[in-house]
Amino acid sequence: MTLFSAISPQSPRARTRAHVIPIVLGGTAAACAVALVAYLLWPTWGPSGANAPDKLPVSVGGTLFNLPTNAIRMKIQRHSGPQERIDLDFLYPSLEPPGAPKHVTADSVDAAMQPIDRIFLSIAAHRDALSPEQRVATIYPRYLDQAAAMPQDGLTMRTFRADTPYGTEDLYSAASPALTARCTRDGATPGMCLAERRVGGADLTFRFPRSWLSQWRDTAEAMEKLTAQLRGPKG
């Protein structure tokens, strides 16, 4: 009887504890497994918009150009594919695309005019119009003053007659490096120059300050470099 009394059955509280412990341990293990899977599968990216490409393939007049997106002046033109015309600008002399435009306030709008630090470029389909070279050879000579012009530092300037459509402009030309530019004269606003060249089915029109002609070789080489950089693979 003494031995039977020592091996008495467990109390109800002990039996409950014995069942709860495995359940708690199992639940803890399951929770850890779920947490581990969630950690491994949780996305690491954030809700950010897609960045615009650095360059866009654009076809003008059937000729392919690779254009820096930030250099395109009009947002409506910032898309790939065929376009009739596209307008760009580049910092000079670095030829890098410009940054965001500075905010102009009522206090700063009347500030002194800052020097132009960029070269402007328009690319347009020529549609078989007279080429820039043909205009220089056949049209401009009709309107130029016939007075002889002597080149200075390799650059020749000839004046258009006052009674012609180009009466307020001068024509600059050089052979090496090649440069032909029609320039307005300095007045209320600084004079600007226009230089054109044909590439495939498109005409490239560069615009830059007349004052840059004091270093005309650098300007001519910059236009040549931009033309080579922007031209896409030749078909």
GROMACS .gro file of N, CA, C and O in nm, residues 27-114:
model
  352
   27GLY      N    1   0.438   2.664  -3.163
   27GLY     CA    2   0.393   2.792  -3.215
   27GLY      C    3   0.506   2.891  -3.232
   27GLY      O    4   0.512   2.966  -3.330
   28THR      N    5   0.600   2.888  -3.135
   28THR     CA    6   0.716   2.979  -3.146
   28THR      C    7   0.800   2.946  -3.267
   28THR      O    8   0.845   3.034  -3.341
   29ALA      N    9   0.823   2.817  -3.289
   29ALA     CA   10   0.902   2.775  -3.405
   29ALA      C   11   0.833   2.815  -3.536
   29ALA      O   12   0.896   2.861  -3.632
   30ALA      N   13   0.700   2.797  -3.542
   30ALA     CA   14   0.627   2.833  -3.663
   30ALA      C   15   0.633   2.983  -3.689
   30ALA      O   16   0.650   3.028  -3.803
   31ALA      N   17   0.621   3.063  -3.581
   31ALA     CA   18   0.627   3.209  -3.597
   31ALA      C   19   0.765   3.252  -3.647
   31ALA      O   20   0.778   3.340  -3.732
   32CYS      N   21   0.870   3.188  -3.597
   32CYS     CA   22   1.006   3.222  -3.642
   32CYS      C   23   1.023   3.187  -3.790
   32CYS      O   24   1.086   3.262  -3.866
   33ALA      N   25   0.967   3.074  -3.831
   33ALA     CA   26   0.978   3.033  -3.971
   33ALA      C   27   0.906   3.131  -4.062
   33ALA      O   28   0.956   3.169  -4.169
   34VAL      N   29   0.785   3.172  -4.022
   34VAL     CA   30   0.710   3.270  -4.102
   34VAL      C   31   0.784   3.402  -4.111
   34VAL      O   32   0.792   3.465  -4.217
   35ALA      N   33   0.842   3.445  -3.998
   35ALA     CA   34   0.916   3.571  -3.999
   35ALA      C   35   1.038   3.564  -4.091
   35ALA      O   36   1.070   3.659  -4.163
   36LEU      N   37   1.107   3.450  -4.091
   36LEU     CA   38   1.224   3.435  -4.176
   36LEU      C   39   1.186   3.439  -4.324
   36LEU      O   40   1.251   3.506  -4.405
   37VAL      N   41   1.077   3.367  -4.360
   37VAL     CA   42   1.032   3.368  -4.499
   37VAL      C   43   0.991   3.508  -4.543
   37VAL      O   44   1.023   3.554  -4.653
   38ALA      N   45   0.918   3.579  -4.456
   38ALA     CA   46   0.874   3.715  -4.489
   38ALA      C   47   0.993   3.808  -4.509
   38ALA      O   48   0.995   3.893  -4.599
   39TYR      N   49   1.096   3.791  -4.425
   39TYR     CA   50   1.216   3.876  -4.438
   39TYR      C   51   1.287   3.852  -4.571
   39TYR      O   52   1.331   3.945  -4.638
   40LEU      N   53   1.297   3.724  -4.609
   40LEU     CA   54   1.368   3.691  -4.733
   40LEU      C   55   1.291   3.735  -4.857
   40LEU      O   56   1.351   3.769  -4.959
   41LEU      N   57   1.158   3.731  -4.851
   41LEU     CA   58   1.077   3.765  -4.967
   41LEU      C   59   1.035   3.911  -4.973
   41LEU      O   60   0.980   3.955  -5.074
   42TRP      N   61   1.057   3.988  -4.869
   42TRP     CA   62   1.011   4.127  -4.865
   42TRP      C   63   1.088   4.210  -4.970
   42TRP      O   64   1.209   4.203  -4.978
   43PRO      N   65   1.017   4.287  -5.053
   43PRO     CA   66   1.087   4.364  -5.158
   43PRO      C   67   1.176   4.471  -5.098
   43PRO      O   68   1.142   4.536  -5.001
   44THR      N   69   1.295   4.487  -5.159
   44THR     CA   70   1.390   4.587  -5.111
   44THR      C   71   1.384   4.717  -5.191
   44THR      O   72   1.453   4.813  -5.158
   45TRP      N   73   1.302   4.723  -5.300
   45TRP     CA   74   1.293   4.844  -5.379
   45TRP      C   75   1.184   4.935  -5.324
   45TRP      O   76   1.091   4.891  -5.257
   46GLY      N   77   1.198   5.063  -5.351
   46GLY     CA   78   1.099   5.161  -5.306
   46GLY      C   79   1.014   5.209  -5.421
   46GLY      O   80   1.045   5.186  -5.538
   47PRO      N   81   0.905   5.277  -5.392
   47PRO     CA   82   0.815   5.325  -5.498
   47PRO      C   83   0.868   5.451  -5.564
   47PRO      O   84   0.822   5.561  -5.538
   48SER      N   85   0.973   5.439  -5.649
   48SER     CA   86   1.028   5.555  -5.717
   48SER      C   87   0.998   5.546  -5.867
   48SER      O   88   0.988   5.438  -5.923
   49GLY      N   89   0.987   5.661  -5.934
   49GLY     CA   90   0.958   5.665  -6.076
   49GLY      C   91   1.079   5.627  -6.159
   49GLY      O   92   1.194   5.636  -6.115
   50ALA      N   93   1.054   5.586  -6.280
   50ALA     CA   94   1.162   5.547  -6.370
   50ALA      C   95   1.237   5.671  -6.418
   50ALA      O   96   1.177   5.773  -6.448
   51ASN      N   97   1.370   5.662  -6.422
   51ASN     CA   98   1.451   5.773  -6.469
   51ASN      C   99   1.450   5.777  -6.622
   51ASN      O  100   1.445   5.675  -6.689
   52ALA      N  101   1.459   5.898  -6.676
   52ALA     CA  102   1.465   5.913  -6.821
   52ALA      C  103   1.601   5.866  -6.870
   52ALA      O  104   1.701   5.877  -6.800
   53PRO      N  105   1.609   5.811  -6.991
   53PRO     CA  106   1.738   5.766  -7.043
   53PRO      C  107   1.831   5.885  -7.067
   53PRO      O  108   1.787   5.997  -7.090
   54ASP      N  109   1.963   5.859  -7.061
   54ASP     CA  110   2.060   5.966  -7.082
   54ASP      C  111   2.057   6.016  -7.225
   54ASP      O  112   2.079   6.135  -7.250
   55LYS      N  113   2.032   5.927  -7.323
   55LYS     CA  114   2.029   5.965  -7.463
   55LYS      C  115   1.905   5.907  -7.531
   55LYS      O  116   1.854   5.804  -7.489
   56LEU      N  117   1.861   5.977  -7.635
   56LEU     CA  118   1.744   5.933  -7.710
   56LEU      C  119   1.782   5.918  -7.857
   56LEU      O  120   1.844   6.008  -7.916
   57PRO      N  121   1.745   5.805  -7.919
   57PRO     CA  122   1.763   5.792  -8.064
   57PRO      C  123   1.651   5.867  -8.137
   57PRO      O  124   1.534   5.834  -8.122
   58VAL      N  125   1.689   5.966  -8.215
   58VAL     CA  126   1.592   6.050  -8.284
   58VAL      C  127   1.627   6.053  -8.433
   58VAL      O  128   1.743   6.073  -8.470
   59SER      N  129   1.526   6.037  -8.517
   59SER     CA  130   1.545   6.041  -8.661
   59SER      C  131   1.489   6.173  -8.714
   59SER      O  132   1.372   6.204  -8.694
   60VAL      N  133   1.574   6.251  -8.781
   60VAL     CA  134   1.533   6.377  -8.841
   60VAL      C  135   1.567   6.371  -8.990
   60VAL      O  136   1.683   6.353  -9.027
   61GLY      N  137   1.466   6.383  -9.075
   61GLY     CA  138   1.489   6.373  -9.218
   61GLY      C  139   1.546   6.239  -9.259
   61GLY      O  140   1.620   6.230  -9.358
   62GLY      N  141   1.513   6.135  -9.183
   62GLY     CA  142   1.563   6.002  -9.214
   62GLY      C  143   1.705   5.977  -9.167
   62GLY      O  144   1.761   5.870  -9.194
   63THR      N  145   1.765   6.072  -9.096
   63THR     CA  146   1.901   6.058  -9.044
   63THR      C  147   1.896   6.039  -8.893
   63THR      O  148   1.827   6.115  -8.823
   64LEU      N  149   1.968   5.940  -8.842
   64LEU     CA  150   1.962   5.905  -8.700
   64LEU      C  151   2.062   5.988  -8.620
   64LEU      O  152   2.178   6.001  -8.658
   65PHE      N  153   2.015   6.041  -8.506
   65PHE     CA  154   2.099   6.113  -8.412
   65PHE      C  155   2.077   6.054  -8.273
   65PHE      O  156   1.964   6.016  -8.238
   66ASN      N  157   2.184   6.047  -8.192
   66ASN     CA  158   2.174   6.008  -8.051
   66ASN      C  159   2.189   6.135  -7.969
   66ASN      O  160   2.300   6.190  -7.958
   67LEU      N  161   2.079   6.182  -7.910
   67LEU     CA  162   2.077   6.314  -7.848
   67LEU      C  163   2.067   6.304  -7.696
   67LEU      O  164   1.982   6.232  -7.644
   68PRO      N  165   2.153   6.376  -7.622
   68PRO     CA  166   2.141   6.380  -7.476
   68PRO      C  167   2.006   6.436  -7.435
   68PRO      O  168   1.967   6.544  -7.479
   69THR      N  169   1.935   6.364  -7.351
   69THR     CA  170   1.800   6.406  -7.312
   69THR      C  171   1.800   6.544  -7.248
   69THR      O  172   1.715   6.628  -7.278
   70ASN      N  173   1.898   6.571  -7.160
   70ASN     CA  174   1.900   6.699  -7.089
   70ASN      C  175   1.936   6.816  -7.179
   70ASN      O  176   1.919   6.932  -7.139
   71ALA      N  177   1.987   6.789  -7.299
   71ALA     CA  178   2.022   6.898  -7.390
   71ALA      C  179   1.903   6.943  -7.474
   71ALA      O  180   1.907   7.050  -7.535
   72ILE      N  181   1.796   6.863  -7.478
   72ILE     CA  182   1.678   6.898  -7.557
   72ILE      C  183   1.599   7.007  -7.485
   72ILE      O  184   1.559   6.990  -7.369
   73ARG      N  185   1.577   7.118  -7.550
   73ARG     CA  186   1.524   7.236  -7.484
   73ARG      C  187   1.374   7.228  -7.455
   73ARG      O  188   1.326   7.287  -7.359
   74MET      N  189   1.298   7.159  -7.539
   74MET     CA  190   1.153   7.155  -7.524
   74MET      C  191   1.110   7.015  -7.478
   74MET      O  192   1.147   6.915  -7.541
   75LYS      N  193   1.031   7.010  -7.370
   75LYS     CA  194   0.987   6.880  -7.318
   75LYS      C  195   0.909   6.800  -7.420
   75LYS      O  196   0.917   6.677  -7.424
   76ILE      N  197   0.833   6.870  -7.505
   76ILE     CA  198   0.750   6.799  -7.604
   76ILE      C  199   0.837   6.724  -7.705
   76ILE      O  200   0.790   6.630  -7.771
   77GLN      N  201   0.963   6.763  -7.717
   77GLN     CA  202   1.054   6.698  -7.812
   77GLN      C  203   1.133   6.584  -7.747
   77GLN      O  204   1.210   6.517  -7.817
   78ARG      N  205   1.115   6.563  -7.619
   78ARG     CA  206   1.197   6.462  -7.549
   78ARG      C  207   1.136   6.323  -7.563
   78ARG      O  208   1.085   6.263  -7.468
   79HIS      N  209   1.141   6.272  -7.684
   79HIS     CA  210   1.096   6.135  -7.710
   79HIS      C  211   1.174   6.081  -7.829
   79HIS      O  212   1.222   6.157  -7.915
   80SER      N  213   1.189   5.951  -7.834
   80SER     CA  214   1.261   5.888  -7.944
   80SER      C  215   1.170   5.876  -8.066
   80SER      O  216   1.050   5.896  -8.059
   81GLY      N  217   1.232   5.841  -8.180
   81GLY     CA  218   1.155   5.822  -8.302
   81GLY      C  219   1.171   5.939  -8.398
   81GLY      O  220   1.248   6.033  -8.374
   82PRO      N  221   1.096   5.940  -8.508
   82PRO     CA  222   1.107   6.046  -8.609
   82PRO      C  223   1.056   6.180  -8.555
   82PRO      O  224   0.955   6.185  -8.486
   83GLN      N  225   1.127   6.287  -8.590
   83GLN     CA  226   1.083   6.422  -8.558
   83GLN      C  227   1.120   6.513  -8.675
   83GLN      O  228   1.220   6.492  -8.743
   84GLU      N  229   1.038   6.616  -8.695
   84GLU     CA  230   1.064   6.711  -8.803
   84GLU      C  231   1.174   6.809  -8.765
   84GLU      O  232   1.253   6.853  -8.850
   85ARG      N  233   1.180   6.845  -8.638
   85ARG     CA  234   1.278   6.943  -8.590
   85ARG      C  235   1.300   6.918  -8.441
   85ARG      O  236   1.209   6.876  -8.369
   86ILE      N  237   1.422   6.947  -8.396
   86ILE     CA  238   1.452   6.934  -8.254
   86ILE      C  239   1.553   7.042  -8.216
   86ILE      O  240   1.642   7.077  -8.296
   87ASP      N  241   1.538   7.100  -8.097
   87ASP     CA  242   1.621   7.213  -8.053
   87ASP      C  243   1.699   7.174  -7.928
   87ASP      O  244   1.642   7.120  -7.832
   88LEU      N  245   1.830   7.205  -7.929
   88LEU     CA  246   1.917   7.166  -7.819
   88LEU      C  247   2.007   7.284  -7.780
   88LEU      O  248   2.021   7.381  -7.854
   89ASP      N  249   2.069   7.272  -7.663
   89ASP     CA  250   2.178   7.363  -7.627
   89ASP      C  251   2.279   7.289  -7.540
   89ASP      O  252   2.248   7.193  -7.472
   90PHE      N  253   2.405   7.338  -7.548
   90PHE     CA  254   2.516   7.275  -7.479
   90PHE      C  255   2.602   7.384  -7.416
   90PHE      O  256   2.620   7.492  -7.473
   91LEU      N  257   2.654   7.354  -7.297
   91LEU     CA  258   2.745   7.447  -7.233
   91LEU      C  259   2.874   7.458  -7.313
   91LEU      O  260   2.919   7.360  -7.373
   92TYR      N  261   2.931   7.577  -7.316
   92TYR     CA  262   3.054   7.599  -7.390
   92TYR      C  263   3.160   7.653  -7.294
   92TYR      O  264   3.130   7.740  -7.213
   93PRO      N  265   3.281   7.596  -7.297
   93PRO     CA  266   3.338   7.506  -7.398
   93PRO      C  267   3.328   7.356  -7.365
   93PRO      O  268   3.378   7.275  -7.440
   94SER      N  269   3.266   7.319  -7.252
   94SER     CA  270   3.264   7.177  -7.212
   94SER      C  271   3.181   7.091  -7.306
   94SER      O  272   3.203   6.970  -7.317
   95LEU      N  273   3.079   7.152  -7.372
   95LEU     CA  274   2.985   7.082  -7.460
   95LEU      C  275   2.900   6.980  -7.385
   95LEU      O  276   2.846   6.888  -7.444
   96GLU      N  277   2.887   6.998  -7.254
   96GLU     CA  278   2.799   6.914  -7.173
   96GLU      C  279   2.657   6.968  -7.177
   96GLU      O  280   2.635   7.088  -7.195
   97PRO      N  281   2.555   6.880  -7.161
   97PRO     CA  282   2.417   6.930  -7.150
   97PRO      C  283   2.403   7.021  -7.029
   97PRO      O  284   2.465   6.995  -6.925
   98PRO      N  285   2.325   7.127  -7.040
   98PRO     CA  286   2.308   7.219  -6.926
   98PRO      C  287   2.224   7.156  -6.816
   98PRO      O  288   2.150   7.061  -6.838
   99GLY      N  289   2.236   7.212  -6.694
   99GLY     CA  290   2.153   7.168  -6.584
   99GLY      C  291   2.016   7.233  -6.590
   99GLY      O  292   1.978   7.295  -6.690
  100ALA      N  293   1.942   7.221  -6.480
  100ALA     CA  294   1.809   7.280  -6.474
  100ALA      C  295   1.820   7.432  -6.482
  100ALA      O  296   1.915   7.492  -6.430
  101PRO      N  297   1.726   7.500  -6.549
  101PRO     CA  298   1.732   7.647  -6.561
  101PRO      C  299   1.717   7.714  -6.426
  101PRO      O  300   1.647   7.664  -6.337
  102LYS      N  301   1.787   7.827  -6.411
  102LYS     CA  302   1.779   7.900  -6.286
  102LYS      C  303   1.643   7.969  -6.273
  102LYS      O  304   1.587   8.017  -6.370
  103HIS      N  305   1.594   7.974  -6.150
  103HIS     CA  306   1.466   8.040  -6.124
  103HIS      C  307   1.484   8.191  -6.131
  103HIS      O  308   1.575   8.247  -6.070
  104VAL      N  309   1.400   8.256  -6.209
  104VAL     CA  310   1.407   8.401  -6.225
  104VAL      C  311   1.299   8.466  -6.139
  104VAL      O  312   1.181   8.428  -6.148
  105THR      N  313   1.337   8.561  -6.056
  105THR     CA  314   1.244   8.633  -5.971
  105THR      C  315   1.229   8.777  -6.019
  105THR      O  316   1.303   8.824  -6.107
  106ALA      N  317   1.134   8.848  -5.960
  106ALA     CA  318   1.113   8.987  -5.997
  106ALA      C  319   1.235   9.071  -5.964
  106ALA      O  320   1.263   9.173  -6.029
  107ASP      N  321   1.312   9.030  -5.862
  107ASP     CA  322   1.431   9.106  -5.824
  107ASP      C  323   1.547   9.082  -5.920
  107ASP      O  324   1.629   9.170  -5.943
  108SER      N  325   1.554   8.960  -5.977
  108SER     CA  326   1.669   8.926  -6.060
  108SER      C  327   1.644   8.949  -6.209
  108SER      O  328   1.738   8.949  -6.287
  109VAL      N  329   1.518   8.968  -6.249
  109VAL     CA  330   1.490   8.982  -6.391
  109VAL      C  331   1.552   9.107  -6.450
  109VAL      O  332   1.586   9.113  -6.568
  110ASP      N  333   1.569   9.212  -6.369
  110ASP     CA  334   1.627   9.336  -6.417
  110ASP      C  335   1.777   9.343  -6.395
  110ASP      O  336   1.839   9.447  -6.418
  111ALA      N  337   1.837   9.233  -6.350
  111ALA     CA  338   1.981   9.234  -6.327
  111ALA      C  339   2.056   9.247  -6.458
  111ALA      O  340   2.001   9.225  -6.566
  112ALA      N  341   2.182   9.283  -6.449
  112ALA     CA  342   2.263   9.299  -6.570
  112ALA      C  343   2.267   9.169  -6.648
  112ALA      O  344   2.272   9.060  -6.592
  113MET      N  345   2.264   9.181  -6.782
  113MET     CA  346   2.263   9.064  -6.868
  113MET      C  347   2.391   8.984  -6.851
  113MET      O  348   2.501   9.037  -6.856
  114GLN      N  349   2.375   8.854  -6.829
  114GLN     CA  350   2.490   8.767  -6.812
  114GLN      C  351   2.540   8.720  -6.948
  114GLN      O  352   2.463   8.705  -7.042
   0.00000   0.00000   0.00000
